[in-house]
Tab-separated table of C-alpha atoms and ligand atoms in Angstrom:
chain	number	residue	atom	x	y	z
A	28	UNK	CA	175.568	147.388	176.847
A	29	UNK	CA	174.074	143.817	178.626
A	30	UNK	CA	177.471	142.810	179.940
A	31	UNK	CA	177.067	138.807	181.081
A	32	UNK	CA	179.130	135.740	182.490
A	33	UNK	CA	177.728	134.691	178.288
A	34	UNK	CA	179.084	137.591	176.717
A	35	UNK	CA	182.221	137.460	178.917
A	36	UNK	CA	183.120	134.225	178.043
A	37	UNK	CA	181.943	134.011	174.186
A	38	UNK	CA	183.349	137.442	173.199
A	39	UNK	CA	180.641	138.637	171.949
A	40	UNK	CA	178.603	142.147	172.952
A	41	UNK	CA	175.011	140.970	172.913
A	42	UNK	CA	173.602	138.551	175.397
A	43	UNK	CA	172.087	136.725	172.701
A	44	UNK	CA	172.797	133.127	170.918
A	45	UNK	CA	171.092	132.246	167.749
A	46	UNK	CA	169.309	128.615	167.509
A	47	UNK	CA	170.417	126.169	165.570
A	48	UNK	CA	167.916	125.584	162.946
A	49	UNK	CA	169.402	123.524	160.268
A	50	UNK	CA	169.051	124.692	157.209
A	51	UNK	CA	167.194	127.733	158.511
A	52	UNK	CA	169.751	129.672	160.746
A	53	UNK	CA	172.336	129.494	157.577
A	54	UNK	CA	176.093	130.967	157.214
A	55	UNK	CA	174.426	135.221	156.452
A	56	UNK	CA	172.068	134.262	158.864
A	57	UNK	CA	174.590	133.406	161.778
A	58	UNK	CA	176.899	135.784	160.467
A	59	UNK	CA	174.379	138.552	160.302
A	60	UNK	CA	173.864	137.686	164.420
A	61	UNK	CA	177.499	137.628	164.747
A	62	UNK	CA	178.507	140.751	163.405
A	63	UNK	CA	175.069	142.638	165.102
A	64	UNK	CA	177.052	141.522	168.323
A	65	UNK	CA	175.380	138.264	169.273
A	66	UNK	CA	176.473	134.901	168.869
A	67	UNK	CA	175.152	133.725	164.964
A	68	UNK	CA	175.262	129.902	164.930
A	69	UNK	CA	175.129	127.473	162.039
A	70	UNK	CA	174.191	123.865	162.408
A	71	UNK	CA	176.489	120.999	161.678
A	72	UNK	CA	174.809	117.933	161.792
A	73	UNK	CA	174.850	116.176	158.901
A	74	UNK	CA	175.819	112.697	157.582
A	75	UNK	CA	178.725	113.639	155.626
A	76	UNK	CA	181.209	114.802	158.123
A	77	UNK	CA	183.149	117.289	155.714
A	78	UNK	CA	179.544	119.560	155.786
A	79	UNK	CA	180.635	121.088	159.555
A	80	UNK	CA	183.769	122.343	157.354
A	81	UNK	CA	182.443	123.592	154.268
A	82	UNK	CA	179.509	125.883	156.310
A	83	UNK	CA	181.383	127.193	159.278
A	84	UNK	CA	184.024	128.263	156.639
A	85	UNK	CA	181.070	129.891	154.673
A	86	UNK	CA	179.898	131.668	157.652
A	87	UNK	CA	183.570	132.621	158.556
A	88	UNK	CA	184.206	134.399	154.978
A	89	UNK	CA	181.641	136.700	156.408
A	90	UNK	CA	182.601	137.833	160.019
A	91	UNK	CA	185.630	137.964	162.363
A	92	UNK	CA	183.668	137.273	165.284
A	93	UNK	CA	182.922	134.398	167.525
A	94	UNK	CA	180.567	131.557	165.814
A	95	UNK	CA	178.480	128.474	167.311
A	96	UNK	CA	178.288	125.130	165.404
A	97	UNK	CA	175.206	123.482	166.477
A	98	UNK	CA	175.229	119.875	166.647
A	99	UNK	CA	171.640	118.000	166.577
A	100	UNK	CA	172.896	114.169	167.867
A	101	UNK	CA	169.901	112.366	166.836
A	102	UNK	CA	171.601	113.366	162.710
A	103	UNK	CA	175.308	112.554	162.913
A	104	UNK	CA	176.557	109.142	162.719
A	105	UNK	CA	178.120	107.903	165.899
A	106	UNK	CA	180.829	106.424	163.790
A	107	UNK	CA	181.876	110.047	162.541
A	108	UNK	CA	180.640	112.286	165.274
A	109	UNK	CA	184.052	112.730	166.817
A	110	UNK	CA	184.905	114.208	163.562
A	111	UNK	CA	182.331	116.564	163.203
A	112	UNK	CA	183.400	117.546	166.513
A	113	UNK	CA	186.960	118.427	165.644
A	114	UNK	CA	185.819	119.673	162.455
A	115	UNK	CA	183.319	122.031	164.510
A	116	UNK	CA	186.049	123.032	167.590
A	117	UNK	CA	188.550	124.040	164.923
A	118	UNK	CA	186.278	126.739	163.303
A	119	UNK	CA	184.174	128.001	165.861
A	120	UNK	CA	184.076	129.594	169.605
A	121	UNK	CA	181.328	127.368	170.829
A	122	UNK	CA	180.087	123.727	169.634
A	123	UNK	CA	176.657	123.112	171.048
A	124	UNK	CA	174.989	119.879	171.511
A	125	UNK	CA	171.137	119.368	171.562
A	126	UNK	CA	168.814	116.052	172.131
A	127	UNK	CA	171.514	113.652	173.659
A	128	UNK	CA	172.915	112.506	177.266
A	129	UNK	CA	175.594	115.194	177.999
A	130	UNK	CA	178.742	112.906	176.656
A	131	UNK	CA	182.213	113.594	178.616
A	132	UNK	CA	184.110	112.360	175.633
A	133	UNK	CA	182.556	115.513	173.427
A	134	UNK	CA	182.670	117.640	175.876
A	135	UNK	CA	186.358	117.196	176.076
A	136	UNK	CA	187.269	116.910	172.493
A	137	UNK	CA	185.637	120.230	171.929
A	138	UNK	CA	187.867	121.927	174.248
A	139	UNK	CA	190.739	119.627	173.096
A	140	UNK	CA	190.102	121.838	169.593
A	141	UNK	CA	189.948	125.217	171.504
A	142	UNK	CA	186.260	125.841	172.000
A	143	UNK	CA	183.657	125.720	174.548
A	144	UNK	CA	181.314	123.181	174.896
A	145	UNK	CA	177.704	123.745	175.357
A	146	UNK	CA	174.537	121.743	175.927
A	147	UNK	CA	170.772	122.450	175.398
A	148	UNK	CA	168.522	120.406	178.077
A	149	UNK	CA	164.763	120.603	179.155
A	150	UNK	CA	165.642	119.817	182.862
A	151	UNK	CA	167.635	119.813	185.902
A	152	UNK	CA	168.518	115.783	185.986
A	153	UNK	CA	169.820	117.120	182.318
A	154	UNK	CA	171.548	120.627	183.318
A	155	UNK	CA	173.303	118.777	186.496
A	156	UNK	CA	174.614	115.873	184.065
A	157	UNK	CA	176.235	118.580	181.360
A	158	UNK	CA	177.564	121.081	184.343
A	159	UNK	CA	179.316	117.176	185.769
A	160	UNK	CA	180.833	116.212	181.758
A	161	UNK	CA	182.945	119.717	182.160
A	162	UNK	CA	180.148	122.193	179.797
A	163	UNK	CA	181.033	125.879	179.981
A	164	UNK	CA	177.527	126.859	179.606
A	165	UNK	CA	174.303	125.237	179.209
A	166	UNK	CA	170.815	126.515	177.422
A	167	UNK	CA	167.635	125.588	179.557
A	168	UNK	CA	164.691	125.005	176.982
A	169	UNK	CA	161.453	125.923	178.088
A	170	UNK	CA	158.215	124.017	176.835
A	171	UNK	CA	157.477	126.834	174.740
A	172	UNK	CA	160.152	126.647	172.476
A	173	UNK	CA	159.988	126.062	168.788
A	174	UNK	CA	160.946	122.723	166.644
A	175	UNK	CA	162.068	120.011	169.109
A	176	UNK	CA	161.513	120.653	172.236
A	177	UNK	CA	163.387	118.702	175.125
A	178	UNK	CA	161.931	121.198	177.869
A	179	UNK	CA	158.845	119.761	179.331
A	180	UNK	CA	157.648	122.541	181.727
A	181	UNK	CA	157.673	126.231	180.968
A	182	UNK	CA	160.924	128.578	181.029
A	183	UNK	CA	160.541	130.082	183.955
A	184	UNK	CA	160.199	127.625	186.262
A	185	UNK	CA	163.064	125.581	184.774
A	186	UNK	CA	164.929	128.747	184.990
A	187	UNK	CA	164.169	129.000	188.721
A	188	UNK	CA	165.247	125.056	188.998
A	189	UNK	CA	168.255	125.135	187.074
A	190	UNK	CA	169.968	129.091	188.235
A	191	UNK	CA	169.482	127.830	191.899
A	192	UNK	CA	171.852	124.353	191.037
A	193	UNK	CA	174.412	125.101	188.961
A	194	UNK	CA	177.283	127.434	189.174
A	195	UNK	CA	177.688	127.683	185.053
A	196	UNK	CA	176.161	130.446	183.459
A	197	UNK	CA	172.389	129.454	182.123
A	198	UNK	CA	171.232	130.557	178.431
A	199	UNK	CA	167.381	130.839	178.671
A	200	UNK	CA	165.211	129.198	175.646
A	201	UNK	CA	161.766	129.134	174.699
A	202	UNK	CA	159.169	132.081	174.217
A	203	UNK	CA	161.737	134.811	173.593
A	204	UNK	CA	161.015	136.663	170.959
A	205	UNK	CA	160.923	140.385	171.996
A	206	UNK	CA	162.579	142.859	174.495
A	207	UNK	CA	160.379	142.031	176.937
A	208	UNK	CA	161.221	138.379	177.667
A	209	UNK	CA	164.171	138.853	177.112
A	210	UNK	CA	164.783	141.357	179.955
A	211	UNK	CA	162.537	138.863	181.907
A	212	UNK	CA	165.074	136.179	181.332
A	213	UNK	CA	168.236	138.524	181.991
A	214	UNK	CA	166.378	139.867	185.358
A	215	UNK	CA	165.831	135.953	186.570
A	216	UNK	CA	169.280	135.548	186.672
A	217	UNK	CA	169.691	134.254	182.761
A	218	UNK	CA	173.411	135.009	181.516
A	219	UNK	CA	172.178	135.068	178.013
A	220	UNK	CA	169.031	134.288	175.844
A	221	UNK	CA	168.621	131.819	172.760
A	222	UNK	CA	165.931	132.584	170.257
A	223	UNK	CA	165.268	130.683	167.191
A	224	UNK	CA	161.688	131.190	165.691
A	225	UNK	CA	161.701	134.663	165.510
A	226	UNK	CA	164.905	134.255	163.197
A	227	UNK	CA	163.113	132.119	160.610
A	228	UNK	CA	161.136	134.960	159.115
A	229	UNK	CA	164.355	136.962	159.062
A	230	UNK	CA	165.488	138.614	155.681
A	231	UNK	CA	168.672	136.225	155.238
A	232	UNK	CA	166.534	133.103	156.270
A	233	UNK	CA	165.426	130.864	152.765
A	234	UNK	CA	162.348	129.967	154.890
A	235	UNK	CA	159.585	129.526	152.021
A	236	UNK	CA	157.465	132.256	151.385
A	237	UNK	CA	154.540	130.211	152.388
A	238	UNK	CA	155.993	129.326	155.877
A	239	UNK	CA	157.035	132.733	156.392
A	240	UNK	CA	153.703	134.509	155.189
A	241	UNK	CA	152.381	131.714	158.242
A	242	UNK	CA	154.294	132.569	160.814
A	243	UNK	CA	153.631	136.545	160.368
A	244	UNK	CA	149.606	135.751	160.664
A	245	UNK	CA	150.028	133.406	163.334
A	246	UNK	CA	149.694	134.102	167.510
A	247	UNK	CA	151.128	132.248	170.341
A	248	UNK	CA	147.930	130.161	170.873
A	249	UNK	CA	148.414	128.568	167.234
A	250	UNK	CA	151.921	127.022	168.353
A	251	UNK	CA	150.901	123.378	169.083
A	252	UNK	CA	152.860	121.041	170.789
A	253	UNK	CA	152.828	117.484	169.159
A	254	UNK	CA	154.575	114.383	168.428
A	255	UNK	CA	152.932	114.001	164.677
A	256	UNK	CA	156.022	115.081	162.287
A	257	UNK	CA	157.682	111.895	163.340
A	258	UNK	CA	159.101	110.291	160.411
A	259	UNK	CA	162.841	110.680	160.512
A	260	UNK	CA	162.947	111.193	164.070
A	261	UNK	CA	160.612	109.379	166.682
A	262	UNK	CA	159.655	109.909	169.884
A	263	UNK	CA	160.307	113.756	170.098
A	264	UNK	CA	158.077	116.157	170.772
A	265	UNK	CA	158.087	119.405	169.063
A	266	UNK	CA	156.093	122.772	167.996
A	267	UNK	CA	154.518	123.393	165.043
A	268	UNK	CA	151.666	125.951	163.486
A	269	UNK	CA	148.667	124.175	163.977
A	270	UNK	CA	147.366	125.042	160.685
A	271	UNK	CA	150.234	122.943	159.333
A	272	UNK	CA	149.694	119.934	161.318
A	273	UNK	CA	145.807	120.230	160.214
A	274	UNK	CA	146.807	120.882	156.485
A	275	UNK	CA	149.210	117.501	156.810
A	276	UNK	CA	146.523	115.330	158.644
A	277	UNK	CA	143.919	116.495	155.689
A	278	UNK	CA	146.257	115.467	152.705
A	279	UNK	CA	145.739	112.515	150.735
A	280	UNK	CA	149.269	110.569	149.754
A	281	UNK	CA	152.294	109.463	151.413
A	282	UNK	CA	154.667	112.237	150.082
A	283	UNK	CA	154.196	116.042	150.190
A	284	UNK	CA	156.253	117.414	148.133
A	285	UNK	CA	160.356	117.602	147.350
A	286	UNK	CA	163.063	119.136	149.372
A	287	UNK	CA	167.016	119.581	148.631
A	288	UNK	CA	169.050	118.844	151.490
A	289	UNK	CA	172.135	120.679	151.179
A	290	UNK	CA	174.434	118.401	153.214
A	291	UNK	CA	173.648	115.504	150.343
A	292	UNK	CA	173.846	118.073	147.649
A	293	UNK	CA	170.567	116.506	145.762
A	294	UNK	CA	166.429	116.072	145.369
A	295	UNK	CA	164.595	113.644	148.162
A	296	UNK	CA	160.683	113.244	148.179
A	297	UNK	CA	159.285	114.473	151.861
A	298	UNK	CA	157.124	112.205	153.314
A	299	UNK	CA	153.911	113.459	155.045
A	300	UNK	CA	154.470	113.823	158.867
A	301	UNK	CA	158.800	113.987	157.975
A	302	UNK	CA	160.515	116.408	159.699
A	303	UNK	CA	162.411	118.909	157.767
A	304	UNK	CA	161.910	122.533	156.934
A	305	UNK	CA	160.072	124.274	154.163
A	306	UNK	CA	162.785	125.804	152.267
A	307	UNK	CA	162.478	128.751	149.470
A	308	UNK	CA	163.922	125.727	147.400
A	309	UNK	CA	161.387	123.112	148.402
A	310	UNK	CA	157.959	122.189	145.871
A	311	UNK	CA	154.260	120.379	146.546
A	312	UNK	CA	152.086	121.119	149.290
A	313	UNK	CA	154.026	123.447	151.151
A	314	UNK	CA	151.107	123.815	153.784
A	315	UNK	CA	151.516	120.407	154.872
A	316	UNK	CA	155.020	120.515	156.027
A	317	UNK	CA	155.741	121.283	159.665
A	318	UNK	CA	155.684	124.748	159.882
A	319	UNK	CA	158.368	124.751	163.174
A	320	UNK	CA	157.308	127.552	165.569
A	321	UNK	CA	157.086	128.098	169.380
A	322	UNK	CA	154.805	130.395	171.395
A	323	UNK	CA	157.239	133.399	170.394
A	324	UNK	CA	155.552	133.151	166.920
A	325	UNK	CA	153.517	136.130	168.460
A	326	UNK	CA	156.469	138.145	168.196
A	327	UNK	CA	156.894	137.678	164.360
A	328	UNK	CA	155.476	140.155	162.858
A	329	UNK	CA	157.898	141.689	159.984
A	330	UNK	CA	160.661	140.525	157.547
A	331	UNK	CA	163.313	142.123	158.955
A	332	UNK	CA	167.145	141.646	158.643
A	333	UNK	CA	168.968	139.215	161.183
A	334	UNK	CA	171.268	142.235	162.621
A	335	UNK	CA	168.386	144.641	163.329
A	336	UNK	CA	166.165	141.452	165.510
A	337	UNK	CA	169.227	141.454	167.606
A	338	UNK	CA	169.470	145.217	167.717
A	339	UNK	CA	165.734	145.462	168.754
A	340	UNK	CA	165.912	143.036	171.245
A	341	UNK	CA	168.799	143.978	172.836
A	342	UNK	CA	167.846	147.736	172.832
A	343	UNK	CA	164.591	146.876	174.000
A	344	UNK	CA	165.601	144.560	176.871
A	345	UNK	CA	168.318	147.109	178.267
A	346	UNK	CA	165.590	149.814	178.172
A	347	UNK	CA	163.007	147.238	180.628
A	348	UNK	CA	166.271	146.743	182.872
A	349	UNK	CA	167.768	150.464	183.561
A	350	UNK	CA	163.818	151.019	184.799
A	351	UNK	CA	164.971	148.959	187.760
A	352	UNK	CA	168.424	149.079	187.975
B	407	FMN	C1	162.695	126.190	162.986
B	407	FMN	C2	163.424	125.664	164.180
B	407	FMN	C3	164.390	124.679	164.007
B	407	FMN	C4	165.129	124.237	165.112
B	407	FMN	N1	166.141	123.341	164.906
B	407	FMN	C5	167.023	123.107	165.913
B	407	FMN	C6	168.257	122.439	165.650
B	407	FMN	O1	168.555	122.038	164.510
B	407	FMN	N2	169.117	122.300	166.692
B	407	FMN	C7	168.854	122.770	167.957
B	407	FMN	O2	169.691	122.642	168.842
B	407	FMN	N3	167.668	123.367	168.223
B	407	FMN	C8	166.770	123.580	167.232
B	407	FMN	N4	165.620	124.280	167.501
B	407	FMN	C9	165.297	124.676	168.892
B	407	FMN	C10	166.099	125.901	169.315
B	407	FMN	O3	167.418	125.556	169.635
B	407	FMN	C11	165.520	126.681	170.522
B	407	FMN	O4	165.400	125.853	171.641
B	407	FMN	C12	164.162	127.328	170.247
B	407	FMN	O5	164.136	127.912	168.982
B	407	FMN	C13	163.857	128.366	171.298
B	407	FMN	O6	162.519	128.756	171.240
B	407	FMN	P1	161.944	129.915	170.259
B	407	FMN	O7	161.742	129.232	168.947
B	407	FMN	O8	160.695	130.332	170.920
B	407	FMN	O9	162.955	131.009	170.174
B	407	FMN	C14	164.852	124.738	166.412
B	407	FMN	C15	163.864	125.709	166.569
B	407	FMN	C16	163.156	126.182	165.480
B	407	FMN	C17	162.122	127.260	165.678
């Protein structure tokens, strides 16, 4: 058993948080992690503030134990975000925050509700400022993580930066996608890991088939890190398949096909270079949307159910550490 300060303080028996991935790390997907001993998250964000309600009750109808609600800033409204907070602390152990200034007022609301706050940064100016607005925890994202990426040098040396400043247990991100890095992580001091893209080719995930057939061909070397799928959301880099970024630089039109967003319960056209997922539910050239997916693409390499990726990895990683322990 990986005993942590993460697992200690979540309740959970795995050293092991699952990404937010909207759509993609859904209420079996985060409940699969949950119940396999991890922490299963579900992502909030959305612009109708009842949606943090309706999916962490989804997710709840299918395990006891202790849930994340991810929130992506750059997608709620300001106006209602303090709702989606409340909304978020009432129903699960942990809300998590991603791709804002650590915000006090959040911070405090969410433990106001009865949960623990936590922040995803990509560096120490970041990790200082979320440790200062009261975070129990905070998830360092290395440059080699999948979808946005806030990290702009690679894991381990923002590890090294970030265990050495602050006294809150660290949750390492980016390039962990096996045993191996994730005893790497644990050995450098890491209370916990956070792994997304190896999730999205999991058995609960409605990643389309075409995505998914992508990211079980694909190695490390074809993650690319760009800032082309900007539409939607500006100014942030983030990790693709290359093949997808070629197949949406080669097509002719401004819209690539049609995706249903959940959150607005209808149709929308996706423009070419938008940023949203291709879903099971999604039509057109599916090739041409982003295909999300960090350097731990290498470690996709079956369709697998959520609860046995957590198994392996944590089975794996405790394996690596009794060698030296
Ligand atoms: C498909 C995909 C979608 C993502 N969407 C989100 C998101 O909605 N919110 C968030 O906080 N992070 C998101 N991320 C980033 C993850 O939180 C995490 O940093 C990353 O997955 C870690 O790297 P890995 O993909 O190598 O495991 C996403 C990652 C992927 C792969």
């Amino acid at each position: 058993m990986l005993a942590t300060r993460f697992t200690e303080l979540v309740g959970c028996r795995v050293p092991l948080q699952l990404a937010g991935m909207g759509p993609l790390a859904n209420p079996r997907m985060a409940a699969a992690v949950t119940n396999a001993g991890g922490l299963g998250q579900v992502s909030v964000a959305a612009r109708n503030p009842r949606f943090a309600a309706d999916v962490l009750d989804e997710a709840r109808a299918l395990t006891d134990g202790p849930l994340g609600a991810n929130i992506l800033m750059p997608f709620v409204d300001p106006k209602t975000v303090r709702e989606v907070v409340r909304a978020a602390a009432a129903r699960a152990r942990v809300v998590d925050f991603f791709w804002a200034d650590p915000d006090p007022e959040l911070v405090e609301l969410a433990h106001a509700g009865g949960a623990l706050a936590c922040w995803q940064v990509g560096s120490l100016g970041e990790a200082l400022a979320a440790e200062r607005v009261g975070c129990d925890f905070v998830v360092a994202q290395g440059v080699e993580a999948g979808g946005h990426v806030r990290g702009r040098i690679g894991l381990f040396p923002l590890l090294s930066q970030v265990l050495d400043a602050l006294r809150i247990p660290i949750v390492a991100a980016g390039g962990i996608g096996g045993g191996r890095s994730m005893a790497a992580a644990l050995a450098a001091g890491a209370a916990g890991v956070r792994v997304g893209t190896r999730f999205v080719a999991a058995e609960e995930s409605d990643a389309h088939p075409i995505y998914v057939a992508a990211l079980l061909a694909a190695q490390p070397e074809d993650s690319v890190y760009t800032e082309a799928f900007s539409i939607g959301w500006p100014n942030a880099p983030h990790r693709v398949l290359r093949a997808s970024l070629e197949a949406a630089q080669a097509f002719e039109g401004d819209v690539v096909g049609e995706i249903y967003v959940a959150s607005e319960g209808g149709r929308f056209p996706l423009e070419r270079y938008e940023g949203y997922p291709a879903m099971q539910d999604a039509t057109g050239a599916i090739e041409a949307f982003p295909h999300w997916a960090g350097e731990s693409v290498g470690s996709v390499s079956r369709v697998q159910p959520a609860g046995e990726i957590v198994r392996e990895l944590a089975t794996e990683a405790e394996r690596l550490l009794r060698r030296w322990s």
